[in-house]
Amino acid sequence: MRLLIVPFLITATLVACAAPSTTRITYDTAELDAEQTIQRELALKKYLGYKQRLHNVSYPILKAASQFCANKQIYSLGAQGSASSDFVDSWKSTAKKIFAGDELTVTWVAKNGPADKAGLLVNDKVIAFNNIEFGDNVSQHNRFYAEINHSQTANTPLAKLRIKREQNIIDLNVTQEKICGYPAVLGESDAVNAYADGERIIITKGMMRFATDDQDLALVIAHELGHNLMGHIDKKQTNTMFGTLLDLAAAANGVDTQGIFSSAGAGAFSQDFEAEADYVALYYMNAAGLPLEGVADFWRDMAAEHPGSIGSSHSASHPATSERFLAISKTIDEINHKIAQSLPLRPNLKN
Ligand SMILES: [Zn+2]
């Protein structure tokens, strides 16, 4: 019994000591509301800034890699818009303020993409798309958004936008381009991470901050595109499933593996997939006309930030940073050799 009482007394004492000894600054609800409004506006502006950069960097890669993803090509405007009605209630007023109203507002335009070439600008108000008006009720919005989605797989690349800029109404004809249909999206997490889910490329805000150089961000995007394009997501699930079956078989024989086969199965294949995603990423970057010189330095920067990742580890799901630096450097040599010899610039496949 004493053993239970002693920890309780220690906890009670700690709680008693933990109270602040200075007076707390007070503010009224109106002041707090005003400050929350300011901070939400700053957050939304920052978010839109991240998205603009993400699409400036991802667009040319998705376009250049379309030659490698014949089954997954879509037409793209290279731009997107949003309206206050798209936001959850607590953010609607912020969006309305930033977008200066409830109209559909262009939130990003990929540099040198089709919409950019046609003259579309961020903050333009989109009144109609292929003659369907955005309007002011949900059913009109749904039709409008459905038409934009439909245009991705339509037979013609042409898209008609009617926009409002200041008080001028302008008609723009946008010739959409074929890109790989794996859009890059911004993940809310602050962790330095990126992943692919078989449909999209997700880049966290933490990664956007780590990869301050656009070449680094391009490498990350191209790597995740590689996971999607090479079908790793399906293959990994198959491998993990196989590992689980081994676990179940061992359990039936009275051996508790603590799930070791599942993780070993996923891990063993995952290392190869990581290496393959790095390898094909450089071909996508090269196809996009991006410089490869110095791109391997990303892994030296990552090693400096995470020293534990320098040494090789067979249990880790990712190759060590030292291995990745070398593999990327040698892939660049391979690509440069092919350029010098005028050979096809495609990843080497196993026989
Ligand atoms: Zn990966």
Short mmCIF file of C-alpha atoms and ligand atoms in Angstrom, two decimals:
data_model
loop_
_atom_site.label_atom_id
_atom_site.label_comp_id
_atom_site.label_asym_id
_atom_site.label_seq_id
_atom_site.Cartn_x
_atom_site.Cartn_y
_atom_site.Cartn_z
CA MET A 1 0.00 0.00 0.00
CA ARG A 2 2.82 2.43 0.87
CA LEU A 3 4.20 2.00 -2.64
CA LEU A 4 1.00 3.48 -4.05
CA ILE A 5 0.87 6.41 -1.64
CA VAL A 6 4.43 7.64 -2.18
CA PRO A 7 4.12 8.30 -5.95
CA PHE A 8 0.77 9.98 -5.28
CA LEU A 9 2.35 12.41 -2.80
CA ILE A 10 5.16 13.23 -5.22
CA THR A 11 2.63 13.97 -7.99
CA ALA A 12 0.53 16.15 -5.69
CA THR A 13 3.61 18.14 -4.65
CA LEU A 14 4.69 18.67 -8.27
CA VAL A 15 1.25 19.95 -9.24
CA ALA A 16 1.27 22.35 -6.27
CA CYS A 17 4.72 23.69 -7.27
CA ALA A 18 3.83 24.08 -10.94
CA ALA A 19 1.51 27.09 -10.56
CA PRO A 20 2.86 30.34 -12.13
CA SER A 21 3.79 33.06 -9.67
CA THR A 22 3.33 36.13 -11.91
CA THR A 23 0.06 37.75 -12.94
CA ARG A 24 -1.38 36.67 -16.28
CA ILE A 25 -2.01 39.33 -18.94
CA THR A 26 -5.70 39.67 -19.70
CA TYR A 27 -7.45 40.63 -22.95
CA ASP A 28 -11.06 40.79 -23.99
CA THR A 29 -12.84 38.56 -26.49
CA ALA A 30 -12.91 41.23 -29.18
CA GLU A 31 -9.12 41.65 -29.04
CA LEU A 32 -8.69 37.87 -29.20
CA ASP A 33 -11.07 37.58 -32.17
CA ALA A 34 -9.21 40.34 -34.01
CA GLU A 35 -5.85 38.65 -33.46
CA GLN A 36 -7.21 35.27 -34.56
CA THR A 37 -8.48 36.90 -37.75
CA ILE A 38 -5.04 38.36 -38.49
CA GLN A 39 -3.31 35.03 -37.82
CA ARG A 40 -5.75 33.06 -40.02
CA GLU A 41 -5.16 35.51 -42.89
CA LEU A 42 -1.40 35.11 -42.51
CA ALA A 43 -1.78 31.31 -42.44
CA LEU A 44 -3.93 31.22 -45.58
CA LYS A 45 -1.55 33.52 -47.46
CA LYS A 46 1.38 31.32 -46.44
CA TYR A 47 -0.52 28.19 -47.50
CA LEU A 48 -1.28 29.71 -50.93
CA GLY A 49 2.39 30.66 -51.27
CA TYR A 50 3.45 27.06 -50.60
CA LYS A 51 0.96 25.82 -53.19
CA GLN A 52 2.19 28.24 -55.86
CA ARG A 53 5.78 27.07 -55.35
CA LEU A 54 4.77 23.40 -55.24
CA HIS A 55 3.02 23.70 -58.61
CA ASN A 56 5.73 25.83 -60.21
CA VAL A 57 8.17 23.02 -59.43
CA SER A 58 5.92 19.98 -59.98
CA TYR A 59 4.24 21.06 -63.23
CA PRO A 60 7.24 20.72 -65.59
CA ILE A 61 8.11 17.32 -64.08
CA LEU A 62 4.54 15.97 -64.46
CA LYS A 63 4.47 17.30 -68.03
CA ALA A 64 7.87 15.88 -69.05
CA ALA A 65 7.14 12.51 -67.39
CA SER A 66 3.88 12.12 -69.34
CA GLN A 67 5.92 10.16 -71.92
CA PHE A 68 6.50 7.55 -69.18
CA CYS A 69 2.89 7.30 -67.97
CA ALA A 70 0.88 6.51 -71.08
CA ASN A 71 -2.02 5.00 -69.09
CA LYS A 72 -2.35 7.88 -66.67
CA GLN A 73 -2.19 11.02 -68.80
CA ILE A 74 -4.66 13.85 -68.22
CA TYR A 75 -5.07 17.32 -69.68
CA SER A 76 -4.06 20.09 -67.33
CA LEU A 77 -4.74 23.82 -67.25
CA GLY A 78 -1.72 24.31 -65.03
CA ALA A 79 -3.85 26.41 -62.69
CA GLN A 80 -6.44 26.08 -59.96
CA GLY A 81 -8.98 28.21 -58.20
CA SER A 82 -10.89 28.18 -54.97
CA ALA A 83 -13.86 29.97 -53.46
CA SER A 84 -14.80 30.78 -49.86
CA SER A 85 -17.60 28.20 -50.12
CA ASP A 86 -14.93 25.45 -50.48
CA PHE A 87 -13.65 26.16 -46.95
CA VAL A 88 -14.85 24.83 -43.59
CA ASP A 89 -17.01 27.29 -41.63
CA SER A 90 -14.25 28.59 -39.33
CA TRP A 91 -12.15 29.60 -42.38
CA LYS A 92 -14.87 30.93 -44.71
CA SER A 93 -14.57 34.56 -43.60
CA THR A 94 -10.77 34.41 -43.92
CA ALA A 95 -11.06 33.08 -47.49
CA LYS A 96 -13.64 35.73 -48.32
CA LYS A 97 -11.26 38.44 -47.13
CA ILE A 98 -8.21 37.06 -49.00
CA PHE A 99 -10.21 36.40 -52.19
CA ALA A 100 -12.01 39.77 -51.85
CA GLY A 101 -15.43 38.14 -52.11
CA ASP A 102 -17.16 34.83 -52.77
CA GLU A 103 -16.27 34.39 -56.45
CA LEU A 104 -14.01 31.58 -57.66
CA THR A 105 -10.52 33.01 -57.41
CA VAL A 106 -7.39 31.72 -59.15
CA THR A 107 -5.08 30.53 -56.36
CA TRP A 108 -2.06 29.34 -58.36
CA VAL A 109 -0.86 29.41 -61.95
CA ALA A 110 2.08 27.13 -62.80
CA LYS A 111 4.90 29.12 -64.37
CA ASN A 112 5.09 28.45 -68.14
CA GLY A 113 2.03 26.19 -67.95
CA PRO A 114 -0.94 26.51 -70.34
CA ALA A 115 -2.92 29.00 -68.22
CA ASP A 116 0.19 31.12 -67.67
CA LYS A 117 0.83 31.19 -71.43
CA ALA A 118 -2.82 32.20 -72.02
CA GLY A 119 -2.40 35.12 -69.63
CA LEU A 120 -4.29 33.91 -66.52
CA LEU A 121 -3.15 35.54 -63.28
CA VAL A 122 -3.45 34.62 -59.61
CA ASN A 123 -6.46 36.45 -58.08
CA ASP A 124 -8.37 36.58 -61.39
CA LYS A 125 -12.04 35.73 -60.78
CA VAL A 126 -13.26 32.85 -62.94
CA ILE A 127 -16.82 33.57 -64.04
CA ALA A 128 -17.29 30.70 -66.50
CA PHE A 129 -15.48 27.58 -67.71
CA ASN A 130 -16.49 26.17 -71.13
CA ASN A 131 -19.58 28.43 -70.96
CA ILE A 132 -20.73 26.99 -67.61
CA GLU A 133 -20.95 29.77 -65.04
CA PHE A 134 -19.61 29.45 -61.51
CA GLY A 135 -22.71 31.21 -60.16
CA ASP A 136 -23.76 31.56 -56.55
CA ASN A 137 -25.30 28.29 -55.47
CA VAL A 138 -24.00 24.81 -54.78
CA SER A 139 -25.63 23.01 -57.72
CA GLN A 140 -24.06 25.52 -60.14
CA HIS A 141 -20.70 25.05 -58.38
CA ASN A 142 -20.99 21.28 -58.77
CA ARG A 143 -21.70 21.57 -62.51
CA PHE A 144 -18.83 24.00 -62.91
CA TYR A 145 -16.33 21.78 -61.04
CA ALA A 146 -17.61 18.70 -62.91
CA GLU A 147 -16.89 20.46 -66.21
CA ILE A 148 -13.34 21.25 -65.10
CA ASN A 149 -12.83 17.58 -64.14
CA HIS A 150 -14.36 16.43 -67.40
CA SER A 151 -11.99 18.62 -69.42
CA GLN A 152 -9.04 16.59 -68.03
CA THR A 153 -10.15 13.57 -70.04
CA ALA A 154 -11.95 15.36 -72.92
CA ASN A 155 -11.00 14.79 -76.55
CA THR A 156 -9.89 18.37 -77.06
CA PRO A 157 -7.19 20.23 -75.16
CA LEU A 158 -9.01 23.55 -75.62
CA ALA A 159 -10.66 25.11 -72.59
CA LYS A 160 -12.49 28.43 -72.49
CA LEU A 161 -12.21 30.63 -69.44
CA ARG A 162 -14.18 33.81 -68.84
CA ILE A 163 -12.53 35.84 -66.11
CA LYS A 164 -12.94 39.14 -64.32
CA ARG A 165 -9.86 41.23 -63.56
CA GLU A 166 -10.53 44.51 -61.77
CA GLN A 167 -13.74 45.49 -63.60
CA ASN A 168 -12.79 43.99 -66.98
CA ILE A 169 -14.32 40.80 -68.39
CA ILE A 170 -11.72 38.82 -70.38
CA ASP A 171 -12.11 35.62 -72.44
CA LEU A 172 -9.10 33.30 -72.47
CA ASN A 173 -8.59 30.22 -74.64
CA VAL A 174 -6.30 27.81 -72.85
CA THR A 175 -4.64 24.95 -74.73
CA GLN A 176 -4.28 22.33 -72.04
CA GLU A 177 -1.21 20.08 -71.95
CA LYS A 178 -0.95 16.38 -71.22
CA ILE A 179 0.67 15.63 -67.89
CA CYS A 180 0.99 12.60 -65.62
CA GLY A 181 -2.24 12.39 -63.63
CA TYR A 182 -0.56 12.23 -60.21
CA PRO A 183 -1.12 15.74 -58.82
CA ALA A 184 1.17 17.19 -56.19
CA VAL A 185 -0.69 18.23 -53.05
CA LEU A 186 0.45 20.01 -49.92
CA GLY A 187 0.40 17.99 -46.68
CA GLU A 188 -0.28 19.89 -43.44
CA SER A 189 2.39 18.07 -41.40
CA ASP A 190 5.51 19.87 -40.16
CA ALA A 191 7.53 16.63 -40.40
CA VAL A 192 10.16 16.67 -43.18
CA ASN A 193 8.38 14.10 -45.31
CA ALA A 194 6.87 13.27 -48.67
CA TYR A 195 4.93 10.26 -49.84
CA ALA A 196 2.95 8.78 -52.69
CA ASP A 197 -0.38 7.01 -52.31
CA GLY A 198 -0.77 5.60 -55.81
CA GLU A 199 -2.93 8.56 -56.88
CA ARG A 200 -1.18 11.67 -55.61
CA ILE A 201 2.18 13.07 -54.55
CA ILE A 202 2.00 14.51 -51.04
CA ILE A 203 4.67 17.00 -49.95
CA THR A 204 4.51 18.17 -46.34
CA LYS A 205 4.93 21.77 -45.29
CA GLY A 206 7.95 20.53 -43.29
CA MET A 207 9.54 19.28 -46.52
CA MET A 208 8.73 22.56 -48.30
CA ARG A 209 10.72 24.34 -45.59
CA PHE A 210 13.61 21.83 -45.65
CA ALA A 211 13.90 21.76 -49.46
CA THR A 212 14.37 25.51 -49.82
CA ASP A 213 16.14 25.05 -53.14
CA ASP A 214 13.75 24.28 -56.01
CA GLN A 215 16.14 21.63 -57.34
CA ASP A 216 15.85 19.76 -54.02
CA LEU A 217 12.05 20.03 -54.10
CA ALA A 218 12.07 18.78 -57.71
CA LEU A 219 14.08 15.71 -56.65
CA VAL A 220 11.57 14.91 -53.91
CA ILE A 221 8.58 15.35 -56.23
CA ALA A 222 10.20 13.28 -59.00
CA HIS A 223 11.03 10.54 -56.45
CA GLU A 224 7.40 10.32 -55.26
CA LEU A 225 6.19 10.38 -58.86
CA GLY A 226 8.50 7.39 -59.39
CA HIS A 227 6.71 5.44 -56.61
CA ASN A 228 3.34 6.08 -58.28
CA LEU A 229 4.51 5.55 -61.82
CA MET A 230 6.41 2.33 -61.11
CA GLY A 231 3.36 0.90 -59.28
CA HIS A 232 5.17 0.58 -55.92
CA ILE A 233 2.06 1.16 -53.86
CA ASP A 234 0.29 -1.94 -55.18
CA LYS A 235 3.48 -3.99 -55.07
CA LYS A 236 4.24 -2.93 -51.50
CA GLN A 237 0.77 -3.90 -50.33
CA THR A 238 1.22 -7.27 -51.99
CA ASN A 239 4.57 -7.74 -50.26
CA THR A 240 3.23 -6.71 -46.88
CA MET A 241 0.36 -9.08 -47.34
CA PHE A 242 2.79 -11.88 -48.09
CA GLY A 243 4.68 -11.05 -44.88
CA THR A 244 1.44 -11.17 -42.89
CA LEU A 245 0.66 -14.60 -44.27
CA LEU A 246 4.08 -15.82 -43.06
CA ASP A 247 3.30 -14.42 -39.60
CA LEU A 248 -0.04 -16.19 -39.52
CA ALA A 249 1.58 -19.47 -40.57
CA ALA A 250 4.20 -19.14 -37.82
CA ALA A 251 1.52 -18.32 -35.23
CA ALA A 252 -0.42 -21.43 -36.23
CA ASN A 253 2.73 -23.43 -35.46
CA GLY A 254 2.97 -21.90 -31.98
CA VAL A 255 5.65 -19.31 -32.81
CA ASP A 256 4.91 -15.69 -31.99
CA THR A 257 6.94 -13.63 -34.44
CA GLN A 258 5.66 -10.29 -33.05
CA GLY A 259 4.89 -9.31 -36.62
CA ILE A 260 8.56 -9.50 -37.59
CA PHE A 261 7.82 -11.03 -40.98
CA SER A 262 5.33 -8.33 -41.89
CA SER A 263 7.78 -5.55 -41.21
CA ALA A 264 10.75 -7.45 -42.67
CA GLY A 265 8.73 -8.16 -45.82
CA ALA A 266 7.69 -4.55 -46.24
CA GLY A 267 11.14 -3.26 -45.29
CA ALA A 268 13.15 -5.54 -47.56
CA PHE A 269 11.14 -4.62 -50.62
CA SER A 270 10.82 -1.01 -49.59
CA GLN A 271 14.61 -0.45 -49.78
CA ASP A 272 14.63 -1.60 -53.40
CA PHE A 273 11.61 0.55 -54.18
CA GLU A 274 13.30 3.60 -52.63
CA ALA A 275 16.38 3.02 -54.77
CA GLU A 276 14.23 2.59 -57.88
CA ALA A 277 12.25 5.79 -57.15
CA ASP A 278 15.55 7.71 -56.82
CA TYR A 279 16.81 6.20 -60.08
CA VAL A 280 13.78 6.98 -62.26
CA ALA A 281 13.38 10.43 -60.62
CA LEU A 282 16.60 11.58 -62.29
CA TYR A 283 15.31 10.55 -65.71
CA TYR A 284 12.10 12.54 -65.09
CA MET A 285 14.10 15.58 -63.97
CA ASN A 286 16.33 15.29 -67.03
CA ALA A 287 13.27 15.00 -69.30
CA ALA A 288 11.94 18.21 -67.71
CA GLY A 289 15.17 19.96 -68.67
CA LEU A 290 16.18 20.46 -65.03
CA PRO A 291 19.88 20.57 -64.18
CA LEU A 292 21.11 17.41 -62.40
CA GLU A 293 24.48 18.81 -61.33
CA GLY A 294 24.63 18.93 -57.53
CA VAL A 295 21.24 17.30 -56.98
CA ALA A 296 22.79 14.45 -54.94
CA ASP A 297 23.79 17.06 -52.34
CA PHE A 298 20.22 16.85 -51.05
CA TRP A 299 21.25 13.63 -49.29
CA ARG A 300 24.32 15.26 -47.73
CA ASP A 301 22.05 18.01 -46.38
CA MET A 302 19.65 15.35 -45.08
CA ALA A 303 22.57 13.49 -43.43
CA ALA A 304 23.71 16.70 -41.74
CA GLU A 305 20.19 17.15 -40.36
CA HIS A 306 19.69 13.46 -39.43
CA PRO A 307 23.14 11.93 -38.67
CA GLY A 308 21.51 8.61 -37.70
CA SER A 309 20.66 8.04 -41.37
CA ILE A 310 24.29 8.06 -42.59
CA GLY A 311 25.16 4.42 -41.82
CA SER A 312 23.52 1.60 -43.68
CA SER A 313 20.91 -0.40 -41.83
CA HIS A 314 19.23 -3.51 -43.17
CA SER A 315 16.18 -3.05 -40.97
CA ALA A 316 15.51 0.51 -42.12
CA SER A 317 12.83 1.00 -44.73
CA HIS A 318 15.03 3.52 -46.55
CA PRO A 319 18.58 3.19 -47.89
CA ALA A 320 21.19 5.17 -45.93
CA THR A 321 21.83 8.76 -47.02
CA SER A 322 25.39 7.75 -48.03
CA GLU A 323 24.03 5.04 -50.34
CA ARG A 324 21.51 7.42 -51.87
CA PHE A 325 24.15 10.10 -52.53
CA LEU A 326 26.34 7.57 -54.37
CA ALA A 327 23.48 5.97 -56.32
CA ILE A 328 22.23 9.37 -57.48
CA SER A 329 25.73 10.52 -58.48
CA LYS A 330 26.22 7.35 -60.52
CA THR A 331 22.79 7.68 -62.14
CA ILE A 332 23.76 11.20 -63.25
CA ASP A 333 26.95 9.73 -64.79
CA GLU A 334 24.78 7.17 -66.60
CA ILE A 335 22.46 9.88 -67.99
CA ASN A 336 25.38 12.10 -69.03
CA HIS A 337 26.96 9.13 -70.81
CA LYS A 338 23.70 8.50 -72.71
CA ILE A 339 23.47 12.19 -73.66
CA ALA A 340 27.06 12.12 -74.97
CA GLN A 341 26.35 8.94 -76.96
CA SER A 342 22.92 10.16 -78.20
CA LEU A 343 21.29 7.11 -76.62
CA PRO A 344 17.57 7.02 -75.61
CA LEU A 345 17.11 8.77 -72.27
CA ARG A 346 15.04 6.10 -70.56
CA PRO A 347 15.72 4.16 -67.35
CA ASN A 348 17.55 0.86 -67.91
CA LEU A 349 15.22 -2.08 -67.37
CA LYS A 350 16.28 -5.51 -66.10
CA ASN A 351 16.43 -8.12 -68.86
ZN ZN B 1 10.36 6.99 -51.27
#
